[in-house]
Tab-separated table of C-alpha atoms in Angstrom:
chain	number	residue	atom	x	y	z
A	1	MET	CA	0.018	-0.077	0.064
A	2	PHE	CA	1.433	3.433	-0.965
A	3	GLU	CA	0.936	6.525	0.927
A	4	ARG	CA	-0.870	9.369	-0.974
A	5	TYR	CA	-0.337	13.165	-0.391
A	6	PRO	CA	-2.378	16.285	-0.891
A	7	VAL	CA	-1.763	17.934	-4.329
A	8	GLU	CA	-0.304	21.185	-2.990
A	9	GLU	CA	2.407	19.383	-1.124
A	10	ILE	CA	3.531	17.259	-3.943
A	11	ILE	CA	6.460	19.413	-5.223
A	12	GLU	CA	7.751	20.001	-1.807
A	13	LEU	CA	7.670	16.222	-0.891
A	14	MET	CA	9.308	15.293	-4.108
A	15	ALA	CA	12.188	17.755	-3.328
A	16	GLN	CA	12.316	16.471	0.219
A	17	ASN	CA	12.484	12.771	-1.031
A	18	ALA	CA	15.160	13.627	-3.403
A	19	ALA	CA	17.296	15.288	-0.777
A	20	GLN	CA	16.768	12.262	1.414
A	21	VAL	CA	17.985	9.811	-1.236
A	22	ALA	CA	20.924	12.114	-2.069
A	23	TYR	CA	21.869	12.229	1.596
A	24	HIS	CA	22.146	8.574	1.803
A	25	SER	CA	23.502	7.645	-1.528
A	26	PHE	CA	25.864	10.424	-2.685
A	27	LYS	CA	29.331	10.865	-1.580
A	28	TRP	CA	29.398	13.863	0.768
A	29	GLN	CA	33.064	14.680	0.086
A	30	TYR	CA	32.182	15.551	-3.573
A	31	THR	CA	30.203	18.445	-5.008
A	32	THR	CA	26.741	17.810	-6.164
A	33	LEU	CA	25.712	19.720	-9.411
A	34	ILE	CA	22.167	20.990	-9.452
A	35	LEU	CA	20.683	22.057	-12.754
A	36	PHE	CA	17.414	23.804	-12.839
A	37	ASN	CA	15.315	26.449	-14.733
A	38	ALA	CA	13.165	29.229	-13.517
A	39	SER	CA	9.944	27.238	-13.275
A	40	CYS	CA	11.415	24.850	-10.769
A	41	LEU	CA	12.504	27.486	-8.104
A	42	PHE	CA	10.089	26.255	-5.388
A	43	GLY	CA	11.285	22.635	-5.386
A	44	LEU	CA	14.939	23.813	-5.654
A	45	ASP	CA	14.500	25.921	-2.523
A	46	VAL	CA	13.115	22.966	-0.549
A	47	PHE	CA	15.868	20.676	-1.693
A	48	VAL	CA	18.662	23.164	-0.772
A	49	LYS	CA	17.293	23.558	2.653
A	50	SER	CA	17.020	19.813	3.176
A	51	TYR	CA	20.334	18.791	1.578
A	52	ASP	CA	23.164	20.517	3.615
A	53	LYS	CA	26.234	19.186	1.705
A	54	ASN	CA	28.444	20.807	-0.824
A	55	ILE	CA	26.451	21.867	-3.952
A	56	LYS	CA	26.700	24.052	-7.051
A	57	LEU	CA	23.703	25.629	-8.631
A	58	TYR	CA	23.337	26.239	-12.424
A	59	ASN	CA	20.268	27.821	-14.215
A	60	VAL	CA	20.558	26.078	-17.574
A	61	MET	CA	18.880	28.941	-19.283
A	62	GLU	CA	21.559	31.307	-18.167
A	63	SER	CA	24.793	29.374	-17.988
A	64	VAL	CA	26.351	25.963	-18.858
A	65	PRO	CA	28.479	24.427	-16.301
A	66	ASP	CA	32.066	23.339	-17.231
A	67	LEU	CA	31.988	19.797	-16.149
A	68	LYS	CA	35.731	19.094	-16.720
A	69	SER	CA	36.834	21.998	-14.396
A	70	GLU	CA	34.087	20.949	-11.852
A	71	ASP	CA	34.987	17.331	-11.982
A	72	VAL	CA	31.551	16.303	-10.507
A	73	ASN	CA	29.790	12.929	-11.008
A	74	GLN	CA	26.541	13.451	-8.906
A	75	PHE	CA	23.550	15.417	-10.487
A	76	ILE	CA	20.166	16.723	-9.450
A	77	LEU	CA	17.938	17.775	-12.167
A	78	PHE	CA	14.852	19.849	-11.657
A	79	VAL	CA	12.891	19.621	-14.770
A	80	ALA	CA	9.218	20.537	-15.740
A	81	ASP	CA	8.737	17.676	-18.234
A	82	VAL	CA	10.525	14.999	-20.128
A	83	SER	CA	11.477	17.265	-23.113
A	84	ASP	CA	12.931	19.680	-20.446
A	85	ALA	CA	15.032	16.620	-19.152
A	86	GLN	CA	16.381	15.830	-22.558
A	87	ALA	CA	17.446	19.413	-22.983
A	88	PHE	CA	19.391	19.393	-19.805
A	89	LEU	CA	21.185	16.048	-20.634
A	90	ASN	CA	22.068	17.326	-24.111
A	91	VAL	CA	23.946	20.012	-22.314
A	92	ILE	CA	25.775	17.590	-20.183
A	93	GLU	CA	26.426	14.864	-22.685
A	94	ILE	CA	28.545	16.943	-24.934
A	95	GLN	CA	31.117	17.248	-22.089
A	96	LYS	CA	31.862	13.606	-21.868
A	97	LEU	CA	30.264	12.399	-18.453
A	98	LYS	CA	31.877	9.635	-16.442
A	99	ALA	CA	30.167	6.274	-16.764
A	100	ASN	CA	29.665	6.072	-13.042
A	101	ALA	CA	27.810	9.288	-12.615
A	102	LYS	CA	24.633	9.225	-10.453
A	103	PHE	CA	21.415	11.191	-11.457
A	104	ILE	CA	18.246	12.150	-9.488
A	105	ILE	CA	15.747	13.665	-11.732
A	106	ILE	CA	12.620	15.534	-10.227
A	107	CYS	CA	10.060	15.825	-12.865
A	108	GLU	CA	7.260	18.299	-11.627
A	109	HIS	CA	4.425	18.174	-14.154
A	110	SER	CA	2.885	14.728	-13.777
A	111	ASN	CA	0.942	14.840	-16.947
A	112	GLU	CA	4.233	15.415	-19.034
A	113	CYS	CA	6.455	13.136	-16.987
A	114	ASP	CA	6.053	9.709	-18.666
A	115	GLU	CA	8.691	7.301	-17.243
A	116	THR	CA	8.700	5.056	-20.296
A	117	GLN	CA	9.645	8.042	-22.475
A	118	ALA	CA	12.201	9.226	-19.974
A	119	VAL	CA	13.821	5.746	-19.860
A	120	LYS	CA	14.142	5.741	-23.733
A	121	ILE	CA	15.990	9.059	-23.444
A	122	LEU	CA	18.109	8.036	-20.638
A	123	TRP	CA	19.238	4.936	-22.497
A	124	THR	CA	20.182	7.153	-25.627
A	125	TYR	CA	22.572	9.289	-23.541
A	126	THR	CA	23.932	6.073	-21.790
A	127	ILE	CA	23.001	7.100	-18.355
A	128	PHE	CA	22.305	4.130	-16.184
A	129	ASN	CA	22.686	5.168	-12.624
A	130	VAL	CA	19.476	7.306	-12.482
A	131	ILE	CA	16.310	7.782	-10.299
A	132	PHE	CA	13.362	9.349	-12.072
A	133	ILE	CA	10.953	10.967	-9.469
A	134	LYS	CA	7.465	11.912	-10.521
A	135	ASN	CA	4.012	12.363	-9.133
A	136	GLU	CA	1.255	9.826	-10.061
A	137	ASP	CA	-2.096	10.883	-8.647
A	138	SER	CA	-0.666	12.350	-5.614
A	139	LEU	CA	1.566	9.399	-5.263
A	140	ILE	CA	5.432	10.168	-5.307
A	141	SER	CA	7.335	7.301	-7.065
A	142	GLY	CA	10.908	6.685	-8.058
A	143	TYR	CA	11.891	4.727	-11.175
A	144	THR	CA	14.918	3.314	-12.822
A	145	TYR	CA	15.697	0.797	-15.477
A	146	PHE	CA	18.083	-2.240	-16.273
A	147	ARG	CA	19.876	-3.821	-19.077
A	148	SER	CA	17.636	-6.190	-20.955
A	149	GLU	CA	18.229	-9.494	-22.790
A	150	ARG	CA	17.565	-7.461	-25.970
A	151	CYS	CA	20.940	-5.676	-26.407
A	152	ASP	CA	19.580	-2.801	-28.308
A	153	ARG	CA	16.971	-1.604	-25.771
A	154	PRO	CA	16.598	-1.258	-21.955
A	155	THR	CA	13.906	-2.831	-19.664
A	156	PRO	CA	10.696	-1.115	-19.040
A	157	PRO	CA	10.927	1.296	-16.144
A	158	ARG	CA	10.743	-0.251	-12.674
A	159	ARG	CA	9.585	1.321	-9.576
A	160	LEU	CA	12.319	1.142	-6.936
A	161	GLU	CA	11.636	-1.810	-4.661
A	162	HIS	CA	12.456	0.008	-1.487
A	163	TRP	CA	11.437	3.544	-2.317
A	164	ASP	CA	8.906	4.019	0.394
A	165	LYS	CA	11.244	2.673	3.102
A	166	CYS	CA	14.317	4.561	1.837
A	167	ILE	CA	12.646	7.970	2.058
A	168	ASP	CA	11.853	7.332	5.784
A	169	SER	CA	14.048	9.395	7.949
A	170	SER	CA	14.784	6.470	10.325
A	171	LYS	CA	18.455	5.774	10.601
A	172	LYS	CA	17.813	2.110	10.225
A	173	VAL	CA	17.199	2.673	6.547
A	174	ILE	CA	20.559	4.310	5.631
A	175	LYS	CA	22.205	0.999	4.640
A	176	LEU	CA	19.246	-0.053	2.662
A	177	CYS	CA	19.222	3.220	0.816
A	178	LYS	CA	22.907	2.869	-0.261
A	179	LYS	CA	22.317	-0.655	-1.443
A	180	HIS	CA	19.128	-0.334	-3.296
A	181	MET	CA	18.651	3.195	-4.537
A	182	PHE	CA	21.463	2.674	-7.115
A	183	PRO	CA	21.630	-1.089	-7.608
A	184	GLN	CA	24.344	-2.729	-9.759
A	185	LYS	CA	23.157	-2.893	-13.294
A	186	PHE	CA	26.139	-4.578	-15.146
A	187	SER	CA	26.471	-7.848	-13.415
A	188	ASN	CA	24.769	-9.622	-16.320
A	189	PHE	CA	25.169	-8.625	-20.045
A	190	HIS	CA	22.923	-11.408	-21.240
A	191	ARG	CA	25.415	-12.328	-23.979
A	192	CYS	CA	25.445	-8.842	-25.262
A	193	PRO	CA	28.789	-7.695	-26.785
A	194	LEU	CA	31.485	-6.030	-24.632
A	195	ILE	CA	33.785	-4.119	-26.962
A	196	VAL	CA	37.260	-4.025	-25.682
A	197	SER	CA	40.256	-2.068	-27.236
A	198	THR	CA	43.592	-3.624	-26.635
A	199	PHE	CA	46.762	-4.611	-28.433
A	200	GLU	CA	49.515	-7.137	-27.961
A	201	GLN	CA	51.798	-6.195	-25.194
A	202	HIS	CA	54.191	-9.200	-24.171
A	203	PRO	CA	54.258	-10.784	-21.693
A	204	PHE	CA	50.954	-9.223	-20.528
A	205	MET	CA	48.676	-9.569	-23.501
A	206	TYR	CA	48.826	-11.974	-26.386
A	207	ILE	CA	46.173	-12.416	-29.108
A	208	ASN	CA	45.848	-15.618	-31.131
A	209	ASP	CA	42.837	-15.990	-33.545
A	210	GLY	CA	40.838	-13.237	-31.409
A	211	VAL	CA	41.504	-15.071	-28.159
A	212	PRO	CA	43.460	-13.058	-25.568
A	213	TYR	CA	45.940	-14.685	-23.099
A	214	GLY	CA	48.700	-13.672	-20.911
A	215	ALA	CA	48.242	-12.021	-17.471
A	216	ASP	CA	45.876	-9.333	-18.940
A	217	GLY	CA	44.363	-11.448	-21.474
A	218	ASP	CA	43.400	-14.339	-19.040
A	219	LEU	CA	41.910	-11.690	-16.652
A	220	LEU	CA	39.947	-10.371	-19.536
A	221	ARG	CA	38.429	-13.604	-20.354
A	222	CYS	CA	37.408	-14.188	-16.726
A	223	ILE	CA	35.658	-10.662	-16.621
A	224	VAL	CA	33.645	-11.467	-19.811
A	225	HIS	CA	32.674	-14.914	-18.554
A	226	THR	CA	31.550	-13.420	-15.119
A	227	LEU	CA	29.547	-10.814	-16.791
A	228	ASN	CA	27.973	-13.268	-19.139
A	229	ALA	CA	29.032	-11.118	-22.095
A	230	THR	CA	30.322	-11.700	-25.668
A	231	LEU	CA	33.863	-10.611	-26.025
A	232	VAL	CA	34.637	-8.371	-29.199
A	233	LEU	CA	38.178	-7.331	-29.584
A	234	ILE	CA	39.241	-4.221	-31.420
A	235	SER	CA	42.710	-2.570	-32.028
A	236	PRO	CA	43.302	1.148	-31.405
A	237	ARG	CA	41.953	3.095	-34.216
A	238	ASP	CA	45.114	5.267	-34.704
A	239	ASP	CA	47.604	2.517	-33.674
A	240	ASP	CA	48.931	4.806	-30.783
A	241	GLY	CA	49.195	2.180	-28.152
A	242	TRP	CA	47.335	2.993	-24.991
A	243	GLY	CA	47.166	6.493	-25.914
A	244	SER	CA	47.821	10.014	-24.578
A	245	TYR	CA	45.956	13.373	-24.244
A	246	GLU	CA	46.617	15.618	-27.193
A	247	ASN	CA	44.758	18.653	-28.484
A	248	ASN	CA	41.967	18.309	-26.223
A	249	THR	CA	41.258	14.623	-27.168
A	250	TRP	CA	42.674	11.153	-26.447
A	251	THR	CA	44.372	8.890	-28.820
A	252	GLY	CA	45.230	5.124	-28.740
A	253	SER	CA	43.209	2.571	-26.933
A	254	LEU	CA	41.914	5.060	-24.395
A	255	GLY	CA	40.852	7.218	-27.388
A	256	ASP	CA	38.593	4.479	-28.433
A	257	VAL	CA	36.849	4.601	-25.111
A	258	TYR	CA	36.784	8.278	-25.124
A	259	ASN	CA	35.179	8.438	-28.530
A	260	ASP	CA	32.666	5.847	-27.831
A	261	LEU	CA	34.135	3.155	-30.269
A	262	ALA	CA	34.782	0.818	-27.272
A	263	ASN	CA	33.418	-0.007	-23.882
A	264	VAL	CA	36.690	-0.926	-22.217
A	265	SER	CA	40.508	-0.365	-22.731
A	266	MET	CA	42.549	-3.411	-21.509
A	267	THR	CA	46.182	-2.189	-21.435
A	268	SER	CA	49.059	-2.288	-18.996
A	269	ALA	CA	49.309	1.425	-18.803
A	270	SER	CA	50.607	3.542	-16.040
A	271	ILE	CA	48.029	5.406	-13.914
A	272	THR	CA	48.658	9.239	-14.629
A	273	PHE	CA	46.743	12.178	-13.330
A	274	ASN	CA	45.040	12.864	-16.699
A	275	ARG	CA	43.977	9.292	-17.047
A	276	LEU	CA	42.451	9.231	-13.589
A	277	LYS	CA	40.656	12.551	-14.381
A	278	TYR	CA	39.056	11.481	-17.767
A	279	PHE	CA	38.371	7.631	-17.030
A	280	ASP	CA	37.236	5.290	-14.537
A	281	MET	CA	40.232	3.121	-13.733
A	282	SER	CA	40.265	-0.274	-12.318
A	283	ILE	CA	41.972	-1.043	-8.824
A	284	ASN	CA	45.343	-2.531	-8.829
A	285	TYR	CA	45.005	-6.164	-9.658
A	286	ASN	CA	48.758	-6.832	-10.121
A	287	THR	CA	52.007	-5.174	-8.908
A	288	LEU	CA	55.512	-5.215	-10.131
A	289	ASP	CA	58.369	-4.736	-7.870
A	290	LEU	CA	60.679	-1.844	-8.862
A	291	VAL	CA	64.478	-2.378	-8.293
A	292	TRP	CA	67.124	0.149	-8.815
A	293	ILE	CA	70.620	-1.201	-9.673
A	294	THR	CA	73.866	0.695	-10.339
A	295	HIS	CA	77.575	0.294	-10.218
A	296	PRO	CA	79.370	0.862	-6.666
A	297	SER	CA	80.343	4.593	-6.208
A	298	GLU	CA	83.955	5.413	-6.567
A	299	PHE	CA	86.042	5.924	-3.467
A	300	GLU	CA	86.438	9.514	-2.488
A	301	SER	CA	88.935	11.260	-0.057
A	302	SER	CA	87.939	11.266	3.430
A	303	SER	CA	88.278	14.970	3.580
A	304	LEU	CA	85.230	15.223	1.277
A	305	LYS	CA	83.027	13.120	3.435
A	306	LEU	CA	81.951	16.255	5.420
A	307	LEU	CA	80.458	17.703	2.149
A	308	LYS	CA	78.568	14.734	0.978
A	309	PRO	CA	75.096	15.270	2.469
A	310	PHE	CA	75.089	18.871	1.071
A	311	THR	CA	73.935	19.923	-2.379
A	312	ARG	CA	76.380	21.262	-5.019
A	313	LYS	CA	75.512	25.025	-4.312
A	314	ALA	CA	75.960	24.317	-0.499
A	315	ARG	CA	79.252	22.733	-1.155
A	316	MET	CA	80.364	25.597	-3.219
A	317	LEU	CA	79.195	28.161	-0.534
A	318	PHE	CA	81.042	26.203	2.139
A	319	VAL	CA	84.420	26.163	0.145
A	320	VAL	CA	84.157	29.809	-0.722
A	321	THR	CA	83.502	30.580	3.019
A	322	LEU	CA	86.655	28.753	3.988
A	323	MET	CA	88.558	30.165	1.217
A	324	ILE	CA	87.858	33.893	2.016
A	325	PRO	CA	90.124	34.040	5.176
A	326	LEU	CA	92.966	32.275	3.240
A	327	VAL	CA	92.795	34.695	0.276
A	328	ILE	CA	92.960	37.660	2.675
A	329	HIS	CA	95.953	36.151	4.362
A	330	ILE	CA	97.668	35.505	1.089
A	331	LEU	CA	97.025	39.068	-0.196
A	332	LEU	CA	98.392	40.364	3.061
A	333	LYS	CA	101.562	38.322	2.942
A	334	LEU	CA	102.242	38.285	-0.746
A	335	ARG	CA	102.111	41.070	-3.215
A	336	ILE	CA	102.720	39.130	-6.464
A	337	MET	CA	99.346	37.829	-7.960
A	338	ASP	CA	100.924	35.118	-9.842
A	339	LYS	CA	101.926	33.356	-6.689
A	340	ILE	CA	98.196	33.625	-5.385
A	341	LYS	CA	96.899	31.867	-8.701
A	342	THR	CA	99.107	28.960	-8.055
A	343	ARG	CA	97.431	28.474	-4.661
A	344	PHE	CA	94.125	27.862	-6.565
A	345	ASN	CA	95.115	25.398	-9.170
A	346	ALA	CA	94.492	22.187	-7.066
A	347	ASP	CA	91.488	20.309	-8.477
A	348	VAL	CA	89.199	18.697	-5.977
A	349	PRO	CA	87.097	15.936	-7.288
A	350	LEU	CA	83.514	16.259	-6.107
A	351	ASN	CA	80.491	13.900	-6.863
A	352	THR	CA	78.275	16.294	-8.876
A	353	ILE	CA	75.383	13.832	-9.463
A	354	ASN	CA	72.498	14.601	-7.215
A	355	THR	CA	69.472	14.051	-9.510
A	356	LEU	CA	68.360	11.820	-12.399
A	357	ARG	CA	68.856	15.073	-14.760
A	358	ASP	CA	72.512	15.250	-13.486
A	359	ALA	CA	73.124	11.614	-14.170
A	360	ILE	CA	71.622	11.910	-17.731
A	361	GLU	CA	73.854	14.922	-18.462
A	362	GLU	CA	76.930	13.135	-17.213
A	363	GLY	CA	76.378	10.422	-19.896
A	364	TYR	CA	74.513	7.803	-17.835
A	365	GLN	CA	71.603	5.955	-19.502
A	366	TYR	CA	68.298	5.853	-17.794
A	367	GLY	CA	65.080	3.935	-18.795
A	368	SER	CA	62.795	0.872	-18.631
A	369	SER	CA	59.579	-0.272	-20.296
A	370	PRO	CA	57.316	2.280	-22.023
A	371	ALA	CA	54.711	2.030	-19.257
A	372	ILE	CA	57.238	3.364	-16.638
A	373	ARG	CA	58.085	6.213	-18.918
A	374	ASP	CA	54.626	7.779	-18.693
A	375	TYR	CA	55.561	8.613	-14.940
A	376	PHE	CA	57.981	11.168	-16.141
A	377	VAL	CA	55.663	12.816	-18.668
A	378	ASP	CA	55.785	16.033	-16.659
A	379	ASP	CA	59.738	16.041	-16.882
A	380	GLN	CA	60.353	16.309	-20.524
A	381	PHE	CA	64.125	16.208	-20.188
A	382	ILE	CA	63.937	12.684	-18.730
A	383	TYR	CA	60.858	11.665	-20.890
A	384	ASN	CA	62.868	12.712	-24.046
A	385	ASN	CA	66.022	10.878	-23.159
A	386	TRP	CA	64.330	7.655	-22.085
A	387	VAL	CA	66.197	4.249	-22.965
A	388	PHE	CA	63.478	1.661	-23.797
A	389	ILE	CA	64.243	-1.846	-22.476
A	390	ASP	CA	62.392	-4.849	-23.861
A	391	THR	CA	60.406	-6.462	-21.013
A	392	ASN	CA	61.985	-9.915	-21.776
A	393	GLU	CA	65.521	-8.322	-21.356
A	394	MET	CA	64.968	-6.844	-18.049
A	395	PHE	CA	65.868	-9.876	-15.941
A	396	PRO	CA	69.057	-10.757	-17.768
A	397	THR	CA	70.125	-7.067	-17.748
A	398	MET	CA	69.573	-7.007	-13.910
A	399	ILE	CA	71.710	-10.128	-13.601
A	400	ASP	CA	74.503	-8.628	-15.631
A	401	LEU	CA	74.370	-5.378	-13.645
A	402	THR	CA	74.654	-7.221	-10.243
A	403	LYS	CA	77.859	-9.055	-11.836
A	404	GLU	CA	79.319	-5.617	-13.072
A	405	LYS	CA	79.458	-6.963	-16.754
A	406	LEU	CA	78.205	-3.749	-18.073
A	407	PHE	CA	80.646	-1.317	-16.345
A	408	GLY	CA	83.858	-0.862	-18.212
A	409	ALA	CA	86.300	1.850	-17.882
A	410	ASP	CA	84.633	3.902	-20.601
A	411	CYS	CA	81.160	2.779	-20.082
A	412	LYS	CA	78.450	4.608	-17.876
A	413	ILE	CA	75.069	3.026	-17.283
A	414	PHE	CA	72.294	4.171	-14.904
A	415	ARG	CA	69.049	2.173	-15.379
A	416	ASN	CA	66.038	1.075	-13.418
A	417	ILE	CA	64.928	-2.390	-13.685
A	418	TYR	CA	61.547	-3.943	-12.712
A	419	ARG	CA	60.360	-7.477	-12.588
């Protein structure tokens, strides 16, 4: 049995219910973006008073939010009807939403808020984590939808099973809301295709007759089996490996996902700031130890040990400070400047390598696999002087380094090896 409300309280109650669901389902540490137009100000006012977390308001008729700079994935839409909702989604869609974004849509005009029509529009914009709130003859309901066995269309809209319990203010329902308001919708693909962009990257990914294997390949087949999906492999459209961010777009395998050519990118790429910003990344499922090997340092005079912890500039300043009294003493004792010069001709060997840049400038080589190189994308000097090492050669190279086979009198090598 559903509770019914007086007509004059419908909009207020819809806003309060939306605030209650957002309070229990949204992440409080992130900003919630609220889009509205002037016809929905009353419901907006009620929601803002009920939801006291971090929010940002945008009147879509006056301004368009920059979602890339805002970096939000929690949305509240106050719309008058379904066509209004489509206009709002069109504004958001052109800015490439994250796939895990959550939406709560409050549709105020009951006669123009058909949930079936709304689900068709949401499916078109690939928005799955959504609750569509509407009024049905003074009855407030929340709807969502799921993936159907027909790959080209969604299921009919379904009223949320625990809707009435979740909007109760009791603390007992908090866990219930978190679990059931935004249920998992991708646990069963019903044999629908899962398009994966990847490429051969030994020893992690091998592809033989369209079947992936290796560390990443085996994992990919397990994922497809668990999801009950049909695997479809494609190669990066522009053959740029895992890809990079250039000219406000993405290339390579990540570019296939960014441009809606693939659902997933399966590559052993490094995790960088830009990749985390633009894509939903999996958690670490495998790790590699990083080992640094170099030749033993040359013996230095015990008189130089005092200067070892200091930087090059600090050493120079220390030496100059010690030399000033000596110079004054010499000038006072000797009047012939040629004799003074002979006192400064002694060369003192100092270790001038303090950073990776210093090592490369001294002639040392530095490098590893292409994936490790991405960690230095912000340091163009190291990035451009990177020495690539084949994955299969890393372990033999590490053995040679430990035996000092690569360090001759005229050979300088400084590499990182990981296994």
